[in-house]
């Protein structure tokens, strides 16, 4: 009862409001909690939320944990997060909405803790979230299989709820990862990539998931990785794309689906684009004046040059194969264009520029020759991609003769074959041609014209005469997709005509003599460099036991050969002077007559 004078209305409400009093008590109590008795403060909260079913909806649960995270001492934040992760494990078989509610609480707690350091909990957070992502996909696909043939409303609703769980997990991973310092974010990128089920890497053991389950896991993890890489700015590309990360990311097994390819390219854009130029390049189009985009770029560093020498072929190969997929849609072509443009901005010196032009001409050949029987939309889309990119590249390197050739081809296309330009082919209603003639040279970018224009500006254009052919990896032979060994042929550049009218000849039969003429000394040197690079790469990546066994086999063979040579080169003198033992590796030859050898350096008496 109130016996004294009545206080102000605001003060009275504040003092008598049970909710406010309870919150103040909870804050004060938590502020005095130590590491040893933190469980006594947190676990009763979980019990209360479970008993009263307050995870769905979870507004009260989020409010409680915000109070907890802001009230406890900062160094104990990781303990609360570990408790939430543990409770998520306990409730892993509950309804999707309950799990989504717990994950949302975890997101709010992580958002508060990420402003400081949460120490050893970082890897545990990601490991637990990825585990529950896998569980959610398992449950979703299990429900789908059990209800095959009887699509009920409840099953559809449950699948939709599992998608809510998956989206909550991805959002939490992305938010947490994007708030980590660069050195930790790099480790988390590697950790997530190691969980993506691709050929030749440690994965989530997707064997029992089937193709659909594996694809769902791949998409979920790549979406998580996309969010983690957002805003990541590495000083060098080699830091952003180390080999253990780049190899599985560009795996052929991640190219089997259009959406997977889009996610891979977007992740590459996040890591390559260090000057935020991607928004200026959004969409695929013929850019009238590239200088209007105000592209930001720095001089190519020595580390980036080294990266392109070592890994450039992997990037070119991924783009080349990505253009040959039948299920490409407009977004795929847009992302491929952005990939080429960002590579030009961030990583292109004179040597890389030549490689990119070779790649562009090879892409044009895909559409013209059509060995893969691509639909006409895809062929026109590739032609439009090449036009958009060479228009961009020619303006970036600012060689007038090159710009003039590209502009002339684009102008001719706009009049005679607008379906070879991105502004036309990617419209909703575009009339496609019935055929694509190889002798319409005015519509194509010609290698000899490009070489002539760049050679006059000091570029080393000898390698332009060597057609680009993507590398064949061991994984291609293991992949379920059609091997590029069957689809990529060594072909003479059909666009570099010998006559003055630049007429395109029909593809010649590939013979040894034709290849000898096509490949000059520079081409041979490039092959030798590639052989040396493969040997070095094998010693860097192959298991030690495999290398040791191979070396031991060769050493044994060498020793045996040497012993045979020594034995066969003995010349019988008139009378033997004694006997000796020749030891070569593991082979022992006893009581061999001692004669003068044929080798001056190996004379034995």
XYZ file of C-alpha atoms in Angstrom:
605
model
C 0.000 0.000 0.000
C 1.132 3.533 -0.703
C 1.207 5.722 2.425
C 3.512 8.537 1.345
C 2.960 11.207 -1.312
C 2.375 9.868 -4.822
C 5.453 10.040 -7.040
C 5.451 11.062 -10.670
C 3.475 8.783 -12.982
C 6.573 7.749 -14.937
C 8.556 6.907 -11.826
C 5.688 4.993 -10.324
C 5.199 2.882 -13.412
C 8.925 2.155 -13.614
C 9.184 1.119 -9.956
C 6.066 -1.038 -9.941
C 6.429 -2.706 -13.357
C 7.310 -6.377 -12.564
C 8.941 -6.849 -15.976
C 11.347 -3.962 -15.455
C 12.157 -5.044 -11.900
C 12.796 -8.624 -13.058
C 15.049 -7.443 -15.877
C 17.064 -5.214 -13.532
C 17.462 -8.091 -11.067
C 18.578 -10.432 -13.860
C 21.116 -7.922 -15.172
C 22.571 -7.339 -11.711
C 22.710 -11.040 -10.981
C 24.439 -11.861 -14.284
C 26.886 -9.017 -13.827
C 28.169 -10.743 -10.675
C 28.413 -14.192 -12.273
C 31.881 -15.697 -12.607
C 33.141 -18.355 -14.993
C 32.707 -21.073 -12.371
C 29.006 -20.430 -11.757
C 27.969 -19.270 -15.253
C 26.084 -22.522 -15.809
C 23.887 -21.784 -12.803
C 22.777 -18.569 -14.505
C 22.307 -19.858 -18.078
C 20.916 -23.387 -17.845
C 17.737 -22.422 -15.945
C 16.976 -20.087 -18.867
C 17.091 -23.020 -21.276
C 14.862 -25.064 -18.959
C 12.298 -22.238 -18.764
C 12.251 -21.715 -22.557
C 11.893 -25.454 -23.191
C 9.184 -26.003 -20.593
C 7.006 -23.106 -21.783
C 7.707 -23.744 -25.513
C 9.153 -20.283 -26.050
C 11.481 -21.132 -28.966
C 8.649 -20.725 -31.474
C 7.972 -17.850 -31.615
C 11.280 -16.846 -30.054
C 10.973 -13.101 -29.355
C 11.170 -13.686 -25.589
C 14.145 -16.062 -25.985
C 16.046 -13.490 -28.090
C 15.288 -10.801 -25.511
C 16.556 -13.003 -22.658
C 19.859 -13.776 -24.333
C 20.424 -10.175 -25.313
C 20.120 -9.328 -21.607
C 22.531 -12.151 -20.763
C 25.144 -11.202 -23.385
C 25.119 -7.509 -22.459
C 25.172 -8.159 -18.709
C 27.924 -10.751 -18.262
C 31.608 -9.920 -18.369
C 32.911 -9.833 -21.961
C 35.459 -12.590 -21.435
C 32.657 -15.046 -20.607
C 30.778 -14.537 -23.902
C 32.227 -17.686 -25.454
C 30.865 -19.748 -22.532
C 27.285 -18.656 -23.292
C 27.756 -19.420 -26.993
C 29.054 -22.895 -26.143
C 25.965 -23.482 -23.999
C 23.680 -22.449 -26.881
C 25.550 -24.783 -29.238
C 25.228 -27.597 -26.713
C 21.495 -26.993 -26.360
C 21.126 -27.022 -30.145
C 22.735 -30.479 -30.149
C 20.317 -31.642 -27.434
C 17.293 -30.426 -29.434
C 18.564 -31.576 -32.869
C 15.541 -33.854 -33.412
C 12.937 -31.246 -32.461
C 10.673 -29.542 -34.968
C 12.349 -27.301 -37.560
C 10.880 -24.132 -36.100
C 12.265 -24.898 -32.631
C 15.739 -25.443 -34.087
C 15.406 -22.299 -36.183
C 14.472 -20.378 -33.018
C 17.586 -21.610 -31.199
C 19.769 -20.751 -34.212
C 18.272 -17.252 -34.290
C 19.205 -16.834 -30.633
C 22.720 -18.008 -31.478
C 22.893 -15.384 -34.242
C 21.966 -12.624 -31.818
C 24.508 -13.849 -29.270
C 27.255 -14.127 -31.883
C 26.433 -10.644 -33.187
C 27.130 -9.235 -29.717
C 30.195 -11.396 -29.041
C 31.729 -10.752 -32.491
C 32.456 -7.158 -31.520
C 35.089 -8.554 -29.214
C 36.927 -11.843 -29.320
C 35.271 -15.136 -28.535
C 38.488 -17.103 -28.565
C 38.435 -20.872 -29.053
C 34.714 -20.974 -29.829
C 35.177 -19.799 -33.433
C 35.817 -23.194 -35.017
C 33.288 -24.902 -32.748
C 30.553 -22.504 -33.876
C 31.166 -23.259 -37.554
C 31.613 -26.974 -37.009
C 28.327 -27.255 -35.088
C 26.414 -25.124 -37.596
C 27.707 -27.140 -40.553
C 26.753 -30.353 -38.755
C 23.199 -29.103 -38.226
C 23.033 -27.963 -41.830
C 23.772 -31.539 -42.824
C 21.154 -32.859 -40.374
C 18.538 -30.475 -41.787
C 19.235 -31.586 -45.369
C 19.049 -35.242 -44.249
C 15.667 -34.664 -42.594
C 14.313 -32.749 -45.571
C 15.316 -35.442 -48.061
C 14.213 -38.237 -45.719
C 10.730 -36.757 -45.496
C 10.653 -36.357 -49.251
C 11.594 -40.003 -49.839
C 9.129 -41.314 -47.277
C 6.296 -39.368 -48.866
C 7.181 -40.201 -52.472
C 4.008 -40.589 -54.468
C 1.826 -38.984 -51.779
C 2.588 -35.296 -51.738
C 0.758 -34.144 -48.638
C 0.433 -30.618 -47.335
C 2.129 -31.479 -44.045
C 5.207 -32.851 -45.793
C 5.449 -29.781 -47.988
C 5.136 -27.590 -44.914
C 7.868 -29.546 -43.125
C 10.210 -29.172 -46.100
C 9.528 -25.450 -46.067
C 10.321 -25.344 -42.335
C 13.628 -27.136 -42.957
C 14.479 -24.465 -45.502
C 13.893 -21.913 -42.745
C 16.413 -23.781 -40.571
C 18.934 -23.900 -43.404
C 18.562 -20.205 -44.178
C 18.970 -19.360 -40.486
C 22.186 -21.409 -40.356
C 23.586 -19.764 -43.495
C 22.687 -16.319 -42.170
C 24.448 -17.066 -38.888
C 27.549 -18.436 -40.626
C 27.697 -15.462 -42.941
C 27.214 -12.855 -40.253
C 29.714 -14.435 -37.922
C 32.297 -15.011 -40.656
C 32.049 -11.497 -42.047
C 32.801 -10.047 -38.598
C 35.961 -12.079 -38.039
C 39.442 -10.608 -38.584
C 41.015 -11.488 -41.946
C 43.376 -14.151 -40.636
C 40.517 -16.033 -38.951
C 38.195 -15.560 -41.912
C 40.784 -17.152 -44.201
C 40.905 -20.207 -41.927
C 37.105 -20.448 -41.843
C 36.947 -20.249 -45.658
C 39.337 -23.194 -45.861
C 37.336 -25.055 -43.201
C 34.003 -24.633 -45.006
C 35.519 -25.538 -48.379
C 36.893 -28.744 -46.858
C 33.311 -29.730 -45.982
C 31.948 -29.255 -49.517
C 31.533 -32.721 -51.064
C 33.741 -32.599 -54.163
C 35.958 -35.197 -55.778
C 39.343 -35.673 -54.186
C 38.704 -33.676 -50.997
C 37.607 -34.376 -47.437
C 33.854 -33.923 -47.352
C 30.746 -34.612 -45.365
C 30.669 -38.210 -46.635
C 27.702 -37.651 -48.956
C 27.638 -41.263 -50.156
C 24.280 -42.062 -48.606
C 22.706 -38.736 -49.552
C 22.478 -39.481 -53.265
C 22.846 -36.935 -56.055
C 20.046 -34.696 -54.781
C 21.388 -34.629 -51.232
C 24.946 -33.966 -52.385
C 23.772 -31.089 -54.557
C 21.746 -29.595 -51.690
C 24.765 -29.785 -49.376
C 26.974 -28.195 -52.040
C 24.566 -25.313 -52.572
C 24.097 -24.685 -48.847
C 27.821 -24.694 -48.100
C 28.689 -22.514 -51.099
C 26.010 -20.027 -50.042
C 27.606 -19.989 -46.582
C 31.025 -19.488 -48.149
C 29.676 -16.671 -50.310
C 28.534 -14.792 -47.216
C 31.825 -15.373 -45.387
C 33.865 -14.058 -48.338
C 31.716 -10.945 -48.717
C 33.801 -7.860 -48.031
C 37.043 -9.835 -47.666
C 40.012 -7.771 -48.867
C 43.280 -9.692 -49.146
C 46.525 -7.860 -49.854
C 47.508 -10.469 -52.457
C 45.437 -12.896 -54.479
C 47.571 -15.806 -53.280
C 46.366 -15.091 -49.728
C 42.732 -15.011 -50.845
C 42.996 -18.045 -53.134
C 45.594 -20.481 -51.752
C 45.927 -23.750 -53.660
C 44.155 -25.910 -51.001
C 41.142 -23.603 -51.362
C 41.291 -22.877 -55.105
C 41.602 -26.487 -56.281
C 38.347 -27.795 -54.736
C 36.523 -24.527 -55.503
C 37.252 -24.921 -59.232
C 36.519 -28.650 -59.162
C 34.717 -30.045 -62.234
C 32.214 -31.701 -59.883
C 30.998 -28.197 -58.943
C 30.221 -27.462 -62.597
C 27.427 -29.997 -63.009
C 24.693 -27.544 -62.095
C 23.964 -23.999 -63.247
C 23.342 -22.683 -59.729
C 26.561 -24.216 -58.400
C 28.568 -22.532 -61.165
C 26.968 -19.196 -60.346
C 27.882 -19.524 -56.665
C 31.499 -20.462 -57.487
C 31.888 -17.433 -59.768
C 30.347 -15.095 -57.175
C 32.777 -16.415 -54.535
C 35.671 -15.773 -56.936
C 34.391 -12.240 -57.503
C 34.321 -11.588 -53.748
C 37.960 -12.634 -53.469
C 39.378 -11.137 -56.681
C 37.619 -7.759 -56.547
C 39.837 -5.790 -54.163
C 38.773 -2.329 -55.381
C 34.963 -2.705 -55.400
C 34.614 -2.546 -59.180
C 32.087 -5.360 -59.464
C 29.024 -3.135 -59.102
C 30.235 -1.056 -62.069
C 30.450 -4.178 -64.221
C 27.080 -5.642 -63.248
C 25.234 -7.018 -66.251
C 26.703 -7.976 -69.624
C 26.712 -5.206 -72.221
C 28.792 -3.357 -74.803
C 30.227 -0.474 -72.770
C 30.575 2.609 -75.035
C 33.266 4.277 -72.916
C 34.949 2.278 -70.151
C 36.538 5.426 -68.727
C 33.067 6.553 -67.601
C 33.013 3.643 -65.141
C 35.959 5.164 -63.232
C 37.563 1.758 -62.687
C 39.902 1.635 -59.688
C 43.078 -0.412 -60.037
C 46.657 -0.652 -58.805
C 49.838 -1.740 -60.518
C 50.050 -5.533 -60.651
C 52.248 -6.729 -57.795
C 55.005 -9.296 -58.143
C 53.022 -11.716 -55.951
C 49.990 -11.435 -58.233
C 52.134 -12.028 -61.316
C 53.501 -15.156 -59.648
C 49.960 -16.291 -58.798
C 48.829 -16.014 -62.423
C 51.865 -17.938 -63.653
C 51.041 -20.726 -61.234
C 47.234 -20.744 -61.204
C 46.127 -18.648 -64.184
C 45.464 -21.734 -66.304
C 43.019 -22.984 -63.676
C 40.989 -19.771 -63.909
C 41.032 -19.787 -67.722
C 40.006 -23.430 -67.759
C 37.071 -22.842 -65.412
C 35.754 -19.989 -67.562
C 36.264 -21.977 -70.779
C 34.420 -25.041 -69.521
C 31.745 -22.876 -67.911
C 30.873 -21.422 -71.330
C 30.296 -24.900 -72.769
C 27.503 -25.924 -70.385
C 24.099 -26.395 -72.000
C 22.107 -25.241 -68.958
C 23.662 -21.756 -68.918
C 21.205 -18.915 -68.488
C 21.699 -15.166 -68.773
C 23.057 -14.876 -65.227
C 25.802 -17.399 -66.022
C 26.981 -15.341 -68.987
C 26.858 -12.157 -66.901
C 29.013 -13.715 -64.171
C 31.473 -15.113 -66.734
C 31.838 -11.644 -68.247
C 32.436 -10.155 -64.797
C 35.061 -12.839 -64.092
C 36.994 -11.942 -67.244
C 36.708 -8.215 -66.554
C 37.845 -8.495 -62.902
C 40.777 -10.702 -63.929
C 41.777 -7.999 -66.409
C 41.535 -5.234 -63.806
C 43.205 -6.989 -60.903
C 45.653 -9.491 -62.408
C 46.468 -8.659 -66.034
C 49.976 -7.766 -67.116
C 51.065 -7.987 -70.771
C 51.453 -11.778 -70.655
C 48.028 -12.298 -69.041
C 46.417 -9.976 -71.617
C 47.687 -12.244 -74.416
C 46.376 -15.320 -72.567
C 42.963 -13.700 -72.117
C 42.763 -12.863 -75.815
C 43.673 -16.473 -76.681
C 40.916 -17.592 -74.307
C 38.385 -15.221 -75.915
C 39.223 -16.494 -79.411
C 38.894 -20.088 -78.148
C 35.444 -19.239 -76.760
C 34.481 -17.805 -80.147
C 35.616 -21.087 -81.738
C 33.297 -22.979 -79.363
C 30.339 -21.163 -80.909
C 31.558 -21.362 -84.506
C 32.751 -24.979 -84.648
C 30.176 -26.287 -82.147
C 31.810 -29.633 -81.425
C 29.594 -29.960 -78.332
C 26.311 -29.482 -80.225
C 25.262 -26.539 -78.089
C 21.819 -24.976 -78.596
C 21.768 -21.854 -80.759
C 20.985 -19.651 -77.738
C 24.183 -20.819 -76.034
C 26.255 -20.261 -79.170
C 24.919 -16.743 -79.583
C 25.384 -16.119 -75.853
C 29.074 -17.091 -76.102
C 29.526 -14.818 -79.129
C 27.907 -11.957 -77.196
C 30.141 -12.659 -74.182
C 33.279 -12.485 -76.349
C 32.110 -9.235 -77.933
C 31.367 -7.606 -74.572
C 34.699 -8.709 -73.119
C 36.959 -7.787 -76.051
C 35.246 -4.382 -76.168
C 36.104 -3.955 -72.484
C 39.653 -5.301 -72.826
C 40.520 -3.209 -75.876
C 39.562 -0.024 -74.058
C 41.411 -1.058 -70.900
C 44.733 -1.568 -72.700
C 43.994 1.386 -75.026
C 45.627 0.142 -78.252
C 43.931 2.194 -81.027
C 44.237 -0.420 -83.778
C 42.838 -3.122 -81.499
C 39.933 -0.878 -80.456
C 39.259 -0.118 -84.120
C 39.030 -3.805 -85.098
C 36.723 -4.629 -82.170
C 34.492 -1.614 -82.861
C 34.230 -2.506 -86.555
C 33.099 -6.063 -85.775
C 30.546 -4.835 -83.224
C 29.159 -2.259 -85.698
C 28.835 -4.945 -88.383
C 27.028 -7.240 -85.962
C 24.612 -4.511 -84.909
C 23.517 -4.211 -88.562
C 23.760 -7.774 -89.863
C 23.643 -10.081 -86.798
C 22.415 -8.289 -83.667
C 21.826 -11.680 -82.004
C 25.635 -11.815 -81.502
C 25.420 -8.833 -79.120
C 24.336 -9.060 -75.455
C 21.736 -6.278 -75.722
C 19.776 -8.403 -78.209
C 20.391 -12.068 -77.393
C 19.426 -11.687 -73.731
C 16.082 -10.055 -74.453
C 12.999 -12.098 -73.632
C 12.009 -12.399 -77.281
C 14.971 -12.694 -79.602
C 14.856 -14.278 -83.043
C 17.673 -16.804 -83.210
C 19.430 -17.641 -86.479
C 18.886 -21.056 -87.995
C 22.589 -21.557 -88.655
C 25.944 -19.959 -87.967
C 28.114 -19.688 -91.071
C 31.863 -20.040 -90.663
C 32.779 -17.836 -93.619
C 31.101 -14.647 -92.336
C 34.472 -13.195 -91.341
C 33.163 -9.659 -90.901
C 31.194 -10.874 -87.863
C 34.165 -12.521 -86.128
C 37.195 -11.278 -84.223
C 40.227 -12.402 -86.216
C 43.448 -13.550 -84.610
C 45.701 -12.163 -87.332
C 44.058 -8.731 -87.135
C 44.462 -8.674 -83.353
C 48.079 -9.836 -83.582
C 48.843 -7.165 -86.161
C 47.274 -4.412 -84.053
C 48.996 -5.440 -80.803
C 52.337 -6.172 -82.442
C 52.545 -2.601 -83.628
C 52.226 -1.429 -80.018
C 55.071 -3.545 -78.668
C 53.158 -6.601 -77.462
C 54.771 -10.023 -77.837
C 52.118 -11.668 -80.027
C 53.858 -14.912 -81.017
C 51.732 -16.940 -78.595
C 48.513 -15.737 -80.236
C 49.211 -18.234 -83.029
C 49.018 -21.084 -80.499
C 45.350 -22.034 -79.938
C 44.231 -22.117 -76.313
C 43.540 -25.651 -75.050
C 42.450 -26.173 -71.419
C 44.503 -28.377 -69.160
C 43.277 -31.899 -68.528
C 43.407 -32.866 -64.860
C 43.190 -36.213 -63.115
C 39.814 -35.195 -61.750
C 38.406 -34.969 -65.277
C 38.963 -38.692 -65.625
C 37.169 -39.372 -62.333
C 34.286 -36.986 -62.902
C 30.920 -38.289 -64.009
C 30.725 -35.466 -66.540
C 31.935 -35.939 -70.090
C 35.696 -35.645 -70.038
C 37.131 -32.622 -71.753
C 39.586 -35.038 -73.330
C 36.691 -36.112 -75.541
C 35.394 -32.637 -76.270
C 38.478 -30.437 -76.579
C 40.681 -31.024 -79.601
C 43.942 -29.437 -80.605
C 42.841 -27.282 -83.484
C 44.587 -24.878 -85.790
C 43.152 -21.384 -85.410
C 40.530 -21.306 -88.138
C 40.121 -17.560 -87.875
C 43.704 -16.667 -88.837
C 43.382 -16.845 -92.606
C 46.403 -16.614 -94.843
C 44.877 -14.543 -97.662
C 44.518 -10.779 -97.710
C 40.730 -10.951 -97.358
C 40.967 -12.746 -93.991
C 38.769 -15.512 -95.274
C 38.053 -18.209 -92.706
C 39.061 -21.644 -93.994
C 37.299 -24.825 -93.027
C 38.825 -26.770 -90.166
C 41.722 -28.874 -91.413
C 42.333 -32.444 -90.380
C 44.742 -32.445 -87.476
C 47.967 -34.242 -88.387
C 51.435 -34.316 -86.963
C 52.738 -32.076 -89.737
C 49.907 -29.566 -89.204
C 50.674 -29.411 -85.513
C 54.396 -28.937 -86.229
C 53.559 -25.945 -88.384
C 51.098 -24.511 -85.858
C 53.345 -24.789 -82.813
C 56.441 -22.620 -82.961
C 59.409 -22.574 -80.658
C 57.554 -20.479 -78.100
C 54.843 -23.095 -78.001
C 57.388 -25.814 -77.330
C 58.965 -23.743 -74.581
C 55.539 -23.268 -73.039
C 54.974 -27.023 -73.081
C 58.306 -27.616 -71.388
C 57.448 -25.049 -68.714
C 54.109 -26.761 -68.196
C 55.812 -30.168 -67.790
C 58.165 -28.729 -65.178
C 55.252 -27.073 -63.387
C 53.331 -30.369 -63.243
C 56.368 -32.163 -61.785
C 56.788 -29.490 -59.118
C 53.068 -29.524 -58.373
C 53.131 -33.303 -57.982
C 55.917 -33.115 -55.407
C 54.008 -30.371 -53.573
C 50.622 -32.090 -53.445
C 51.138 -35.853 -53.718
C 51.265 -37.922 -50.493
C 54.776 -38.493 -49.161
C 54.377 -42.279 -49.219
C 53.500 -42.215 -52.930
C 56.518 -40.040 -53.813
C 58.849 -42.168 -51.691
C 57.602 -45.404 -53.272
C 57.987 -44.014 -56.773
C 61.499 -42.713 -56.076
C 62.520 -46.040 -54.531
C 61.218 -47.923 -57.575
C 63.191 -45.717 -59.946
C 66.322 -45.969 -57.789
C 66.124 -49.749 -57.736
C 65.661 -49.835 -61.498
C 68.638 -47.517 -61.982
C 70.847 -49.643 -59.745
C 69.879 -52.823 -61.577
C 70.578 -51.198 -64.940
C 73.970 -49.999 -63.740
C 74.883 -53.465 -62.514
C 73.934 -54.930 -65.883
C 76.015 -52.327 -67.709
C 79.027 -53.010 -65.504
C 78.670 -56.718 -66.074
C 78.230 -56.405 -69.846
C 81.126 -54.006 -70.332
C 83.770 -56.325 -68.860
C 86.498 -57.132 -71.397
C 88.243 -60.492 -70.769
C 92.029 -60.046 -70.526
C 94.417 -62.921 -71.176
C 94.387 -63.932 -67.528
C 92.136 -62.747 -64.674
C 94.006 -61.093 -61.837
C 91.501 -61.781 -59.085
C 87.899 -61.429 -58.070
C 85.800 -58.669 -56.502
C 82.242 -57.865 -55.494
C 80.243 -55.256 -57.394
C 77.434 -53.805 -55.272
C 74.727 -51.773 -57.023
C 71.753 -50.882 -54.867
C 70.042 -54.083 -53.842
C 71.828 -56.244 -56.442
C 75.014 -58.042 -55.362
C 77.281 -59.712 -57.874
C 79.929 -61.924 -56.235
C 83.107 -63.473 -57.660
C 83.109 -61.336 -60.768
C 86.496 -61.268 -62.557
C 88.183 -57.903 -62.252
C 88.840 -56.418 -65.676
C 89.439 -52.937 -67.018
C 86.079 -51.222 -67.651
C 85.077 -49.314 -70.773
C 84.153 -46.265 -68.629
C 87.278 -44.154 -67.875
C 85.711 -42.734 -64.727
C 84.772 -46.184 -63.414
C 88.015 -48.103 -63.986
C 88.364 -50.838 -61.401
C 91.540 -52.871 -60.942
